[in-house]
Amino acid sequence: MRKNILITLSLAGGIFLSAFPQKKYNAKQIEALKAEVAEIVQANHKQSQVMVDKIFSFAELGFQEIESSKYLTGILEQNGFTIETGISAIPTAWWATWSNGEGPVIALGSDVDNIPKASQYPGVAYHKPMVEGAPGHGEGHNAGIPLNITAALAVKQIMERENIGGTLILWPGIAEELVAAKAWFVRDGKFDGIDLCIFTHVANNLAVSYGQASGTGLISVEYTFSGDAAHSAGAPWRGKSAADATELMNIGWNYKREHLHPLKRSHSVITDGGDQPNVVPSKASIWYYFRDVKYDGIMEMYVQANDIAKGAALMTGTTMEYKVLGTAWPRHFNKVIAERMYQNILKVGLPEWDENDQTLAKAVQEEMGSKPTGLATKLDTLGLPVKEPVSGGSDDIGDVSWVVPTVTLRFPSNIPGLPGHHWSNAIAMATPIAHKGVTAGAKAEAMTILDFLLQPELVDQAWDYFKNVQTKEETYKPMITADDAPPIYLNEGIMKQFRPALEKFYYDETKYDTYLQQLGVTYPTIKK
């Protein structure tokens, strides 16, 4: 917590005096620089489009983001960032740092992985896989890091010219769909010494919120049972079926669901059900997510599931072991950063969607059975803390939000009314909709970064909220231990299977202006 960069003096009421030796800028000067940085972002729209399209074309699953990470770090290295690779023993994780001297340390993060079986031609308003059964960007994680790079390079240009002190750090949310990296980054101290974090995530509006967010935290656990093999017909009595244990655990947990609070969520997949029917399975595994709106509720479900797994092992004479594959704390976002960012969002506004953009959006909505309202044309209001907890999805940015003041900037690069984690969510993600949304988001982010660089007292105010409101009565307790290793083997087999076919679709920006052009897609392509 700022220990390497900043000395603070604690005063009554939890207010802090900044020791950043920053030149003082008046309000008019600050607004002029913010307007200029937005113009730089707009001027770099082409570069943003290329990055968005390039990452879309790689279509890499969590922990296998090899080409994506190589491409993104190459751009940052060419622009003067120092790259550290293999963060937290994750081969595709990296940390990119550029410093212009003493000043606020601001981290910019976003996710990069995609969704299984979501392959989809962009700009086509119906299901048309590029590679049948292959992964695809059905969440839109191809856009966030390009947004951050665009914003960071624009701010860097201003910082160098005006001699503004500070440090910019860019980092990837590796394997977010598995919620399996950010908690390891936190555990390993990557956010020590950072003053604030701005995270970005694709959405269908330009928005930010503060306080407790809707949605859940979770713990991801795989249970593996071990028994004895035998001939399923010749001597089944000599076998101890690990598959039986897996099924019994699943049955036991399904009965437990009746007694879970409605705010809890739990779901599973059997990752190993045995080899073939004529052999009593000696190994079998089942993988669960246990979600709740509170940390204590997550851990309560974890303990209950462990007990049910032990019972299943006892019933079948097998043994059981389990390992944590990922965690995510419930998210809490910083009021000071969010309020300042929202003022910049109001200045930026939503992109100007043209007829083609709206035609694609409405066609996709109709295809998915949603009301064809098209793309958003009115900004959301500032998101306020939830008064009553609301269940839903998770994001391991929650762990980061409990160790450093953090917000998530949601930017309008996708279409409202879609199911999420689905091929339909990939349709917009390499089209002008995504490109315009990224530019709008990068403007809001760059302007907010300048606010905190030029007014270090805002950093102090963000920490005051963090210490005296957010963490006053709740303390972050990691769900992983020093011995838990990130499951970097996940998705390796799937990518090995599909990468050769996907490579044929990699975007070549030296030959084609856009990815749509390379694919021969007329924008928009809709059903006649």
Short mmCIF file of C-alpha atoms in Angstrom, two decimals:
data_model
loop_
_atom_site.label_atom_id
_atom_site.label_comp_id
_atom_site.label_asym_id
_atom_site.label_seq_id
_atom_site.Cartn_x
_atom_site.Cartn_y
_atom_site.Cartn_z
CA MET A 1 0.00 0.00 0.00
CA ARG A 2 2.07 2.89 -1.38
CA LYS A 3 4.96 1.84 0.85
CA ASN A 4 7.63 2.10 -1.83
CA ILE A 5 6.54 5.41 -3.30
CA LEU A 6 4.82 7.64 -0.83
CA ILE A 7 5.21 8.75 2.76
CA THR A 8 1.93 9.86 4.33
CA LEU A 9 1.05 11.74 7.48
CA SER A 10 -2.08 10.52 9.25
CA LEU A 11 -4.31 13.26 10.59
CA ALA A 12 -7.52 13.22 12.61
CA GLY A 13 -10.43 11.82 10.67
CA GLY A 14 -8.24 9.59 8.50
CA ILE A 15 -7.14 12.30 6.03
CA PHE A 16 -3.68 12.01 4.49
CA LEU A 17 -1.23 14.62 3.24
CA SER A 18 0.45 13.58 0.03
CA ALA A 19 4.24 13.71 -0.24
CA PHE A 20 4.23 13.57 -4.04
CA PRO A 21 6.46 16.46 -5.24
CA GLN A 22 4.09 17.25 -8.10
CA LYS A 23 3.81 20.52 -9.96
CA LYS A 24 0.51 22.23 -9.16
CA TYR A 25 -2.00 22.56 -11.97
CA ASN A 26 -5.08 24.72 -11.83
CA ALA A 27 -8.50 23.47 -12.91
CA LYS A 28 -8.28 25.11 -16.34
CA GLN A 29 -4.89 23.54 -17.07
CA ILE A 30 -6.11 20.12 -15.97
CA GLU A 31 -9.18 20.27 -18.17
CA ALA A 32 -7.07 21.40 -21.13
CA LEU A 33 -4.72 18.43 -20.71
CA LYS A 34 -7.67 16.05 -20.34
CA ALA A 35 -9.23 17.39 -23.53
CA GLU A 36 -5.90 16.91 -25.29
CA VAL A 37 -5.47 13.34 -24.08
CA ALA A 38 -8.95 12.51 -25.39
CA GLU A 39 -7.93 13.92 -28.77
CA ILE A 40 -4.81 11.72 -28.76
CA VAL A 41 -6.93 8.66 -28.02
CA GLN A 42 -9.24 9.54 -30.91
CA ALA A 43 -6.27 10.03 -33.21
CA ASN A 44 -5.07 6.53 -32.29
CA HIS A 45 -8.42 4.88 -33.06
CA LYS A 46 -6.85 2.88 -35.89
CA GLN A 47 -4.24 1.36 -33.58
CA SER A 48 -6.97 0.44 -31.11
CA GLN A 49 -9.00 -1.25 -33.86
CA VAL A 50 -6.03 -3.33 -34.95
CA MET A 51 -5.32 -4.51 -31.39
CA VAL A 52 -8.96 -5.41 -30.77
CA ASP A 53 -9.19 -7.37 -34.02
CA LYS A 54 -5.85 -9.10 -33.51
CA ILE A 55 -6.69 -10.46 -30.05
CA PHE A 56 -10.13 -11.53 -31.30
CA SER A 57 -8.45 -13.60 -34.02
CA PHE A 58 -6.19 -15.49 -31.59
CA ALA A 59 -9.21 -16.89 -29.70
CA GLU A 60 -7.23 -18.29 -26.75
CA LEU A 61 -8.64 -19.89 -23.61
CA GLY A 62 -7.48 -19.18 -20.07
CA PHE A 63 -3.85 -20.02 -19.22
CA GLN A 64 -3.20 -20.57 -22.94
CA GLU A 65 -3.10 -16.87 -23.98
CA ILE A 66 0.31 -17.37 -25.63
CA GLU A 67 -0.10 -15.34 -28.83
CA SER A 68 -2.21 -12.66 -27.13
CA SER A 69 0.37 -12.03 -24.41
CA LYS A 70 3.28 -12.04 -26.86
CA TYR A 71 1.52 -9.53 -29.10
CA LEU A 72 0.42 -7.16 -26.31
CA THR A 73 3.74 -7.15 -24.46
CA GLY A 74 5.52 -6.55 -27.77
CA ILE A 75 3.53 -3.34 -28.29
CA LEU A 76 4.23 -2.17 -24.75
CA GLU A 77 7.93 -2.98 -24.98
CA GLN A 78 8.20 -1.02 -28.24
CA ASN A 79 6.71 1.94 -26.36
CA GLY A 80 9.22 1.91 -23.51
CA PHE A 81 7.56 -0.34 -20.96
CA THR A 82 9.64 -2.82 -18.98
CA ILE A 83 8.09 -6.29 -19.21
CA GLU A 84 8.22 -8.93 -16.48
CA THR A 85 6.89 -12.31 -17.64
CA GLY A 86 5.81 -15.49 -15.88
CA ILE A 87 4.10 -13.66 -13.02
CA SER A 88 3.02 -15.95 -10.15
CA ALA A 89 4.41 -18.96 -12.05
CA ILE A 90 1.84 -18.41 -14.83
CA PRO A 91 3.63 -18.53 -18.21
CA THR A 92 1.17 -16.19 -19.97
CA ALA A 93 1.02 -13.62 -17.14
CA TRP A 94 3.05 -10.41 -17.33
CA TRP A 95 3.63 -7.03 -15.70
CA ALA A 96 4.44 -3.99 -17.84
CA THR A 97 5.87 -0.90 -16.11
CA TRP A 98 6.77 2.58 -17.28
CA SER A 99 7.80 5.34 -14.87
CA ASN A 100 8.41 9.04 -15.28
CA GLY A 101 9.72 9.55 -11.76
CA GLU A 102 8.09 9.98 -8.41
CA GLY A 103 4.31 10.25 -8.37
CA PRO A 104 1.16 8.13 -8.15
CA VAL A 105 1.48 4.50 -9.21
CA ILE A 106 -1.58 3.55 -11.27
CA ALA A 107 -2.29 -0.01 -12.43
CA LEU A 108 -4.50 -0.72 -15.44
CA GLY A 109 -5.86 -4.23 -15.80
CA SER A 110 -8.22 -6.18 -18.02
CA ASP A 111 -8.91 -9.77 -19.04
CA VAL A 112 -7.74 -11.49 -22.22
CA ASP A 113 -9.08 -15.08 -22.35
CA ASN A 114 -12.16 -16.34 -24.14
CA ILE A 115 -14.98 -18.92 -23.98
CA PRO A 116 -15.08 -22.59 -25.04
CA LYS A 117 -17.16 -23.45 -28.13
CA ALA A 118 -17.93 -19.77 -28.88
CA SER A 119 -16.26 -19.51 -32.28
CA GLN A 120 -18.18 -17.01 -34.40
CA TYR A 121 -17.69 -14.81 -37.45
CA PRO A 122 -17.87 -11.17 -36.32
CA GLY A 123 -20.45 -8.95 -37.94
CA VAL A 124 -22.71 -11.90 -38.83
CA ALA A 125 -26.06 -11.76 -37.03
CA TYR A 126 -26.63 -15.50 -36.75
CA HIS A 127 -24.63 -18.54 -35.69
CA LYS A 128 -21.70 -19.04 -38.04
CA PRO A 129 -18.63 -20.59 -36.37
CA MET A 130 -15.23 -19.81 -37.82
CA VAL A 131 -14.02 -23.21 -36.58
CA GLU A 132 -16.76 -25.59 -35.44
CA GLY A 133 -16.48 -26.33 -31.71
CA ALA A 134 -13.53 -24.00 -31.21
CA PRO A 135 -13.17 -21.25 -28.59
CA GLY A 136 -14.19 -17.69 -29.37
CA HIS A 137 -14.52 -14.27 -27.75
CA GLY A 138 -18.06 -14.78 -26.47
CA GLU A 139 -17.32 -12.57 -23.47
CA GLY A 140 -15.46 -9.80 -25.25
CA HIS A 141 -12.15 -9.99 -23.41
CA ASN A 142 -10.31 -9.11 -26.61
CA ALA A 143 -11.09 -5.40 -26.12
CA GLY A 144 -10.04 -4.46 -22.58
CA ILE A 145 -6.25 -4.53 -22.76
CA PRO A 146 -6.24 -2.71 -26.13
CA LEU A 147 -8.32 -0.02 -24.40
CA ASN A 148 -5.79 0.19 -21.55
CA ILE A 149 -2.83 0.37 -23.92
CA THR A 150 -4.50 3.14 -25.93
CA ALA A 151 -5.19 5.15 -22.78
CA ALA A 152 -1.75 4.54 -21.28
CA LEU A 153 0.15 5.57 -24.40
CA ALA A 154 -1.89 8.75 -24.70
CA VAL A 155 -1.24 9.63 -21.05
CA LYS A 156 2.45 8.73 -21.40
CA GLN A 157 2.76 11.23 -24.24
CA ILE A 158 1.39 14.01 -22.02
CA MET A 159 3.50 12.93 -19.02
CA GLU A 160 6.73 13.01 -21.01
CA ARG A 161 6.05 16.42 -22.56
CA GLU A 162 4.85 18.05 -19.33
CA ASN A 163 7.31 16.20 -17.08
CA ILE A 164 4.51 14.76 -14.95
CA GLY A 165 5.77 12.28 -12.37
CA GLY A 166 4.12 8.91 -11.93
CA THR A 167 4.16 5.26 -12.91
CA LEU A 168 1.84 3.32 -15.21
CA ILE A 169 1.52 -0.46 -14.84
CA LEU A 170 -0.43 -2.66 -17.23
CA TRP A 171 -1.34 -6.24 -16.38
CA PRO A 172 -3.61 -8.98 -17.78
CA GLY A 173 -6.44 -10.81 -16.04
CA ILE A 174 -5.20 -14.21 -17.14
CA ALA A 175 -7.79 -17.02 -17.13
CA GLU A 176 -10.58 -14.81 -15.76
CA GLU A 177 -13.17 -17.28 -16.99
CA LEU A 178 -11.57 -19.73 -14.56
CA VAL A 179 -11.19 -17.00 -11.87
CA ALA A 180 -7.72 -18.39 -11.47
CA ALA A 181 -5.00 -15.71 -11.55
CA LYS A 182 -5.76 -12.43 -9.77
CA ALA A 183 -5.84 -14.00 -6.28
CA TRP A 184 -2.35 -15.38 -7.00
CA PHE A 185 -1.15 -11.93 -8.09
CA VAL A 186 -2.49 -10.52 -4.81
CA ARG A 187 -0.97 -13.35 -2.76
CA ASP A 188 2.42 -12.76 -4.35
CA GLY A 189 2.42 -9.03 -3.57
CA LYS A 190 2.07 -7.65 -7.09
CA PHE A 191 -0.22 -4.86 -5.86
CA ASP A 192 2.06 -3.77 -3.02
CA GLY A 193 3.14 -0.19 -3.61
CA ILE A 194 0.32 0.54 -6.06
CA ASP A 195 -1.84 3.60 -5.35
CA LEU A 196 -4.95 2.71 -7.32
CA CYS A 197 -6.18 0.25 -9.91
CA ILE A 198 -8.48 0.89 -12.86
CA PHE A 199 -9.92 -2.28 -14.33
CA THR A 200 -11.85 -2.36 -17.60
CA HIS A 201 -14.54 -4.77 -18.77
CA VAL A 202 -16.66 -4.93 -21.89
CA ALA A 203 -20.33 -3.96 -21.48
CA ASN A 204 -23.09 -2.30 -23.50
CA ASN A 205 -22.84 1.16 -21.91
CA LEU A 206 -20.13 3.47 -20.60
CA ALA A 207 -20.41 3.22 -16.84
CA VAL A 208 -18.78 2.88 -13.43
CA SER A 209 -20.03 2.14 -9.92
CA TYR A 210 -18.82 2.18 -6.33
CA GLY A 211 -19.44 0.29 -3.11
CA GLN A 212 -20.51 -3.31 -2.90
CA ALA A 213 -21.24 -4.56 -6.39
CA SER A 214 -24.03 -6.89 -7.43
CA GLY A 215 -22.92 -10.45 -8.03
CA THR A 216 -20.98 -12.98 -6.01
CA GLY A 217 -17.57 -14.14 -4.99
CA LEU A 218 -16.63 -17.79 -5.33
CA ILE A 219 -14.24 -20.61 -4.67
CA SER A 220 -13.51 -23.08 -7.47
CA VAL A 221 -12.69 -26.61 -6.29
CA GLU A 222 -12.04 -29.93 -8.01
CA TYR A 223 -12.65 -33.17 -6.07
CA THR A 224 -10.85 -36.31 -7.22
CA PHE A 225 -11.76 -39.79 -6.03
CA SER A 226 -9.45 -42.81 -6.26
CA GLY A 227 -10.58 -46.45 -6.13
CA ASP A 228 -9.68 -49.80 -7.62
CA ALA A 229 -10.22 -50.94 -11.21
CA ALA A 230 -11.82 -54.26 -12.09
CA HIS A 231 -13.59 -55.95 -15.00
CA SER A 232 -17.07 -54.43 -14.97
CA ALA A 233 -18.71 -57.75 -15.97
CA GLY A 234 -16.19 -60.37 -14.86
CA ALA A 235 -15.46 -59.23 -11.31
CA PRO A 236 -17.28 -55.97 -10.50
CA TRP A 237 -17.29 -56.84 -6.79
CA ARG A 238 -13.51 -56.42 -6.76
CA GLY A 239 -13.74 -52.84 -7.94
CA LYS A 240 -14.12 -49.61 -5.96
CA SER A 241 -15.66 -47.12 -8.33
CA ALA A 242 -14.37 -43.57 -8.25
CA ALA A 243 -17.15 -42.69 -10.69
CA ASP A 244 -19.73 -43.92 -8.14
CA ALA A 245 -18.15 -41.63 -5.55
CA THR A 246 -18.31 -38.70 -7.95
CA GLU A 247 -21.97 -39.36 -8.69
CA LEU A 248 -22.80 -39.77 -5.01
CA MET A 249 -21.11 -36.47 -4.20
CA ASN A 250 -23.10 -34.81 -6.96
CA ILE A 251 -26.33 -36.33 -5.66
CA GLY A 252 -25.52 -35.27 -2.11
CA TRP A 253 -24.74 -31.71 -3.15
CA ASN A 254 -27.87 -31.53 -5.29
CA TYR A 255 -29.94 -32.42 -2.22
CA LYS A 256 -28.04 -29.70 -0.35
CA ARG A 257 -29.15 -27.14 -2.97
CA GLU A 258 -32.70 -27.27 -1.58
CA HIS A 259 -31.37 -25.75 1.63
CA LEU A 260 -29.12 -23.07 0.16
CA HIS A 261 -30.06 -19.42 0.55
CA PRO A 262 -31.38 -17.95 -2.74
CA LEU A 263 -28.37 -15.61 -2.97
CA LYS A 264 -26.03 -18.59 -3.23
CA ARG A 265 -25.11 -20.22 -6.54
CA SER A 266 -23.38 -23.52 -7.28
CA HIS A 267 -22.66 -25.42 -10.49
CA SER A 268 -20.36 -28.22 -11.60
CA VAL A 269 -18.96 -30.31 -14.43
CA ILE A 270 -17.60 -33.85 -14.27
CA THR A 271 -14.05 -33.52 -15.55
CA ASP A 272 -13.22 -37.24 -15.41
CA GLY A 273 -15.97 -39.86 -15.39
CA GLY A 274 -13.81 -42.91 -16.08
CA ASP A 275 -12.27 -44.41 -19.19
CA GLN A 276 -14.70 -46.93 -20.65
CA PRO A 277 -17.77 -48.87 -19.43
CA ASN A 278 -16.11 -52.27 -19.12
CA VAL A 279 -13.57 -51.03 -16.57
CA VAL A 280 -14.61 -49.99 -13.07
CA PRO A 281 -13.20 -46.44 -12.91
CA SER A 282 -10.29 -46.09 -10.54
CA LYS A 283 -10.17 -42.29 -10.99
CA ALA A 284 -12.94 -39.72 -11.36
CA SER A 285 -13.27 -35.99 -10.69
CA ILE A 286 -15.93 -33.30 -10.37
CA TRP A 287 -15.33 -29.55 -10.46
CA TYR A 288 -17.53 -27.08 -8.56
CA TYR A 289 -17.98 -23.33 -8.27
CA PHE A 290 -19.43 -22.28 -4.89
CA ARG A 291 -20.73 -18.70 -4.99
CA ASP A 292 -22.15 -16.30 -2.43
CA VAL A 293 -22.44 -12.54 -1.97
CA LYS A 294 -20.28 -12.73 1.18
CA TYR A 295 -16.91 -14.31 1.93
CA ASP A 296 -18.25 -16.15 4.99
CA GLY A 297 -21.03 -17.70 2.92
CA ILE A 298 -18.56 -18.92 0.31
CA MET A 299 -16.39 -20.60 2.91
CA GLU A 300 -19.42 -22.16 4.61
CA MET A 301 -20.40 -23.84 1.32
CA TYR A 302 -16.79 -24.98 0.84
CA VAL A 303 -16.76 -26.74 4.22
CA GLN A 304 -20.15 -28.35 3.54
CA ALA A 305 -19.01 -29.61 0.13
CA ASN A 306 -15.84 -31.07 1.65
CA ASP A 307 -17.95 -33.02 4.14
CA ILE A 308 -20.21 -34.37 1.39
CA ALA A 309 -17.14 -35.44 -0.59
CA LYS A 310 -15.79 -37.27 2.46
CA GLY A 311 -19.15 -39.02 2.81
CA ALA A 312 -19.12 -40.10 -0.83
CA ALA A 313 -15.66 -41.58 -0.36
CA LEU A 314 -16.78 -43.47 2.76
CA MET A 315 -19.81 -44.90 0.96
CA THR A 316 -17.70 -46.27 -1.89
CA GLY A 317 -14.53 -47.28 -0.09
CA THR A 318 -12.54 -44.81 -2.16
CA THR A 319 -10.20 -42.03 -1.14
CA MET A 320 -10.70 -38.35 -1.89
CA GLU A 321 -8.54 -35.31 -2.39
CA TYR A 322 -9.38 -31.80 -3.53
CA LYS A 323 -7.64 -28.70 -4.81
CA VAL A 324 -8.58 -25.07 -5.21
CA LEU A 325 -8.48 -24.00 -8.86
CA GLY A 326 -9.54 -20.39 -8.43
CA THR A 327 -11.14 -17.82 -6.14
CA ALA A 328 -12.86 -14.47 -6.34
CA TRP A 329 -13.83 -12.19 -3.49
CA PRO A 330 -17.12 -10.26 -3.72
CA ARG A 331 -16.27 -6.92 -5.34
CA HIS A 332 -16.18 -3.53 -3.61
CA PHE A 333 -15.29 -0.48 -5.69
CA ASN A 334 -13.85 2.86 -4.63
CA LYS A 335 -16.18 5.84 -4.34
CA VAL A 336 -13.61 8.57 -4.99
CA ILE A 337 -12.25 7.01 -8.18
CA ALA A 338 -15.75 6.13 -9.43
CA GLU A 339 -17.15 9.63 -8.89
CA ARG A 340 -14.21 11.25 -10.66
CA MET A 341 -14.39 8.75 -13.51
CA TYR A 342 -18.13 9.30 -13.94
CA GLN A 343 -17.56 13.02 -14.44
CA ASN A 344 -15.22 12.12 -17.28
CA ILE A 345 -17.74 9.64 -18.70
CA LEU A 346 -20.26 12.48 -18.89
CA LYS A 347 -17.74 14.52 -20.90
CA VAL A 348 -16.98 11.64 -23.29
CA GLY A 349 -20.52 10.37 -23.84
CA LEU A 350 -21.55 7.34 -25.82
CA PRO A 351 -20.19 6.67 -29.32
CA GLU A 352 -22.18 7.79 -32.34
CA TRP A 353 -23.66 4.54 -33.61
CA ASP A 354 -24.47 4.56 -37.32
CA GLU A 355 -27.25 2.71 -39.13
CA ASN A 356 -25.08 -0.34 -39.73
CA ASP A 357 -24.24 -0.65 -36.04
CA GLN A 358 -27.87 -0.45 -34.99
CA THR A 359 -28.97 -2.83 -37.76
CA LEU A 360 -26.51 -5.48 -36.58
CA ALA A 361 -27.49 -5.01 -32.93
CA LYS A 362 -31.22 -5.32 -33.60
CA ALA A 363 -30.75 -8.35 -35.85
CA VAL A 364 -28.70 -10.15 -33.19
CA GLN A 365 -31.25 -9.28 -30.52
CA GLU A 366 -34.05 -10.70 -32.66
CA GLU A 367 -32.00 -13.83 -33.38
CA MET A 368 -31.57 -14.37 -29.63
CA GLY A 369 -35.22 -13.73 -28.77
CA SER A 370 -34.60 -10.36 -27.12
CA LYS A 371 -36.46 -7.14 -27.75
CA PRO A 372 -34.76 -5.40 -30.74
CA THR A 373 -33.95 -2.13 -28.98
CA GLY A 374 -30.52 -1.72 -30.55
CA LEU A 375 -27.47 -0.15 -28.94
CA ALA A 376 -27.65 2.21 -25.98
CA THR A 377 -28.05 5.89 -26.83
CA LYS A 378 -28.31 7.20 -23.26
CA LEU A 379 -25.61 7.01 -20.60
CA ASP A 380 -26.20 5.05 -17.43
CA THR A 381 -26.19 6.90 -14.14
CA LEU A 382 -23.37 6.47 -11.64
CA GLY A 383 -23.73 3.01 -10.12
CA LEU A 384 -24.43 3.20 -6.38
CA PRO A 385 -23.78 0.55 -3.73
CA VAL A 386 -26.36 -2.22 -3.80
CA LYS A 387 -28.86 -1.76 -0.97
CA GLU A 388 -29.91 -5.39 -1.03
CA PRO A 389 -27.38 -8.01 -2.20
CA VAL A 390 -28.03 -9.32 -5.71
CA SER A 391 -26.65 -12.70 -6.78
CA GLY A 392 -25.01 -13.28 -10.13
CA GLY A 393 -21.60 -13.58 -11.73
CA SER A 394 -18.15 -13.21 -10.21
CA ASP A 395 -14.83 -11.65 -11.18
CA ASP A 396 -11.52 -12.09 -9.39
CA ILE A 397 -10.95 -8.34 -9.64
CA GLY A 398 -12.74 -8.59 -6.30
CA ASP A 399 -9.51 -9.79 -4.67
CA VAL A 400 -7.64 -6.78 -6.06
CA SER A 401 -10.39 -4.41 -4.87
CA TRP A 402 -9.73 -5.48 -1.25
CA VAL A 403 -6.01 -4.64 -1.29
CA VAL A 404 -5.91 -1.41 -3.32
CA PRO A 405 -8.55 1.22 -4.24
CA THR A 406 -10.12 -0.12 -7.44
CA VAL A 407 -12.93 0.52 -9.91
CA THR A 408 -14.14 -1.25 -13.03
CA LEU A 409 -14.78 0.94 -16.08
CA ARG A 410 -17.44 -0.72 -18.21
CA PHE A 411 -17.23 0.28 -21.86
CA PRO A 412 -19.84 -0.08 -24.66
CA SER A 413 -18.45 -2.64 -27.10
CA ASN A 414 -21.19 -5.24 -27.06
CA ILE A 415 -24.92 -5.62 -27.67
CA PRO A 416 -27.59 -5.47 -24.92
CA GLY A 417 -29.94 -8.37 -24.30
CA LEU A 418 -27.60 -11.31 -24.99
CA PRO A 419 -27.10 -14.37 -22.76
CA GLY A 420 -23.39 -13.92 -22.01
CA HIS A 421 -20.71 -16.62 -22.34
CA HIS A 422 -22.25 -17.39 -25.72
CA TRP A 423 -21.31 -17.22 -29.41
CA SER A 424 -23.75 -14.32 -29.88
CA ASN A 425 -21.62 -12.16 -27.58
CA ALA A 426 -18.72 -12.56 -30.01
CA ILE A 427 -20.59 -11.06 -32.97
CA ALA A 428 -19.87 -7.40 -32.14
CA MET A 429 -16.36 -7.86 -30.77
CA ALA A 430 -14.40 -7.27 -33.99
CA THR A 431 -16.75 -4.73 -35.57
CA PRO A 432 -17.07 -0.93 -35.48
CA ILE A 433 -19.26 -1.36 -32.37
CA ALA A 434 -16.32 -2.75 -30.41
CA HIS A 435 -13.85 -0.31 -31.93
CA LYS A 436 -15.95 2.77 -31.11
CA GLY A 437 -16.65 1.52 -27.60
CA VAL A 438 -12.96 0.98 -26.91
CA THR A 439 -12.09 4.50 -28.04
CA ALA A 440 -14.82 5.98 -25.83
CA GLY A 441 -13.63 3.92 -22.86
CA ALA A 442 -9.99 4.82 -23.45
CA LYS A 443 -10.87 8.53 -23.40
CA ALA A 444 -12.65 8.21 -20.04
CA GLU A 445 -9.80 6.14 -18.61
CA ALA A 446 -7.03 8.44 -19.84
CA MET A 447 -8.83 11.51 -18.46
CA THR A 448 -9.26 9.80 -15.10
CA ILE A 449 -5.59 8.80 -14.96
CA LEU A 450 -4.61 12.43 -15.54
CA ASP A 451 -6.97 13.56 -12.76
CA PHE A 452 -5.13 11.41 -10.24
CA LEU A 453 -1.65 12.17 -11.56
CA LEU A 454 -2.24 15.93 -11.50
CA GLN A 455 -4.18 16.00 -8.23
CA PRO A 456 -2.42 13.56 -5.86
CA GLU A 457 -4.79 14.59 -3.08
CA LEU A 458 -7.39 12.49 -4.89
CA VAL A 459 -5.18 9.45 -4.27
CA ASP A 460 -5.26 10.24 -0.56
CA GLN A 461 -9.03 10.59 -0.64
CA ALA A 462 -9.36 7.22 -2.39
CA TRP A 463 -7.28 5.59 0.34
CA ASP A 464 -9.30 7.35 3.01
CA TYR A 465 -12.46 5.72 1.64
CA PHE A 466 -10.66 2.39 1.38
CA LYS A 467 -9.39 2.48 4.99
CA ASN A 468 -12.23 4.20 6.79
CA VAL A 469 -15.27 2.93 4.88
CA GLN A 470 -14.59 -0.18 2.82
CA THR A 471 -12.22 -2.05 5.15
CA LYS A 472 -13.32 -0.51 8.44
CA GLU A 473 -15.30 -3.59 9.47
CA GLU A 474 -14.21 -6.24 6.95
CA THR A 475 -10.74 -7.65 6.37
CA TYR A 476 -9.58 -9.46 3.27
CA LYS A 477 -8.73 -13.10 3.95
CA PRO A 478 -7.23 -14.99 0.99
CA MET A 479 -8.96 -18.21 -0.02
CA ILE A 480 -5.73 -19.66 -1.38
CA THR A 481 -2.64 -20.61 0.61
CA ALA A 482 1.07 -20.30 -0.09
CA ASP A 483 0.99 -23.92 -1.28
CA ASP A 484 -1.82 -23.54 -3.83
CA ALA A 485 -0.46 -23.46 -7.38
CA PRO A 486 -2.35 -21.87 -10.29
CA PRO A 487 -3.82 -24.61 -12.53
CA ILE A 488 -1.89 -23.61 -15.64
CA TYR A 489 -2.58 -26.98 -17.30
CA LEU A 490 -6.26 -26.15 -17.79
CA ASN A 491 -7.40 -25.77 -21.43
CA GLU A 492 -4.06 -27.01 -22.75
CA GLY A 493 -5.61 -29.97 -24.56
CA ILE A 494 -8.43 -27.91 -26.07
CA MET A 495 -6.05 -25.31 -27.50
CA LYS A 496 -3.72 -28.02 -28.80
CA GLN A 497 -6.70 -29.47 -30.64
CA PHE A 498 -8.00 -26.22 -32.16
CA ARG A 499 -4.99 -23.92 -32.50
CA PRO A 500 -3.85 -25.28 -35.90
CA ALA A 501 -7.28 -24.53 -37.40
CA LEU A 502 -7.51 -21.15 -35.66
CA GLU A 503 -4.08 -20.07 -36.91
CA LYS A 504 -5.50 -19.90 -40.43
CA PHE A 505 -7.77 -17.08 -39.22
CA TYR A 506 -5.15 -14.92 -37.46
CA TYR A 507 -5.56 -11.29 -38.48
CA ASP A 508 -2.89 -9.91 -40.80
CA GLU A 509 -3.10 -6.16 -40.33
CA THR A 510 -0.33 -5.62 -42.91
CA LYS A 511 -2.64 -6.86 -45.67
CA TYR A 512 -6.13 -5.96 -44.49
CA ASP A 513 -7.54 -2.76 -43.08
CA THR A 514 -9.92 -4.60 -40.72
CA TYR A 515 -10.55 -8.18 -39.66
CA LEU A 516 -13.97 -8.04 -41.29
CA GLN A 517 -12.23 -7.27 -44.58
CA GLN A 518 -9.87 -10.22 -44.16
CA LEU A 519 -12.80 -12.54 -43.45
CA GLY A 520 -14.79 -11.21 -46.38
CA VAL A 521 -17.69 -10.22 -44.12
CA THR A 522 -20.06 -7.53 -45.36
CA TYR A 523 -20.98 -5.33 -42.40
CA PRO A 524 -23.59 -6.05 -41.23
CA THR A 525 -24.56 -9.51 -42.50
CA ILE A 526 -28.10 -10.35 -41.45
CA LYS A 527 -30.68 -12.96 -42.35
CA LYS A 528 -32.75 -12.02 -45.38
#
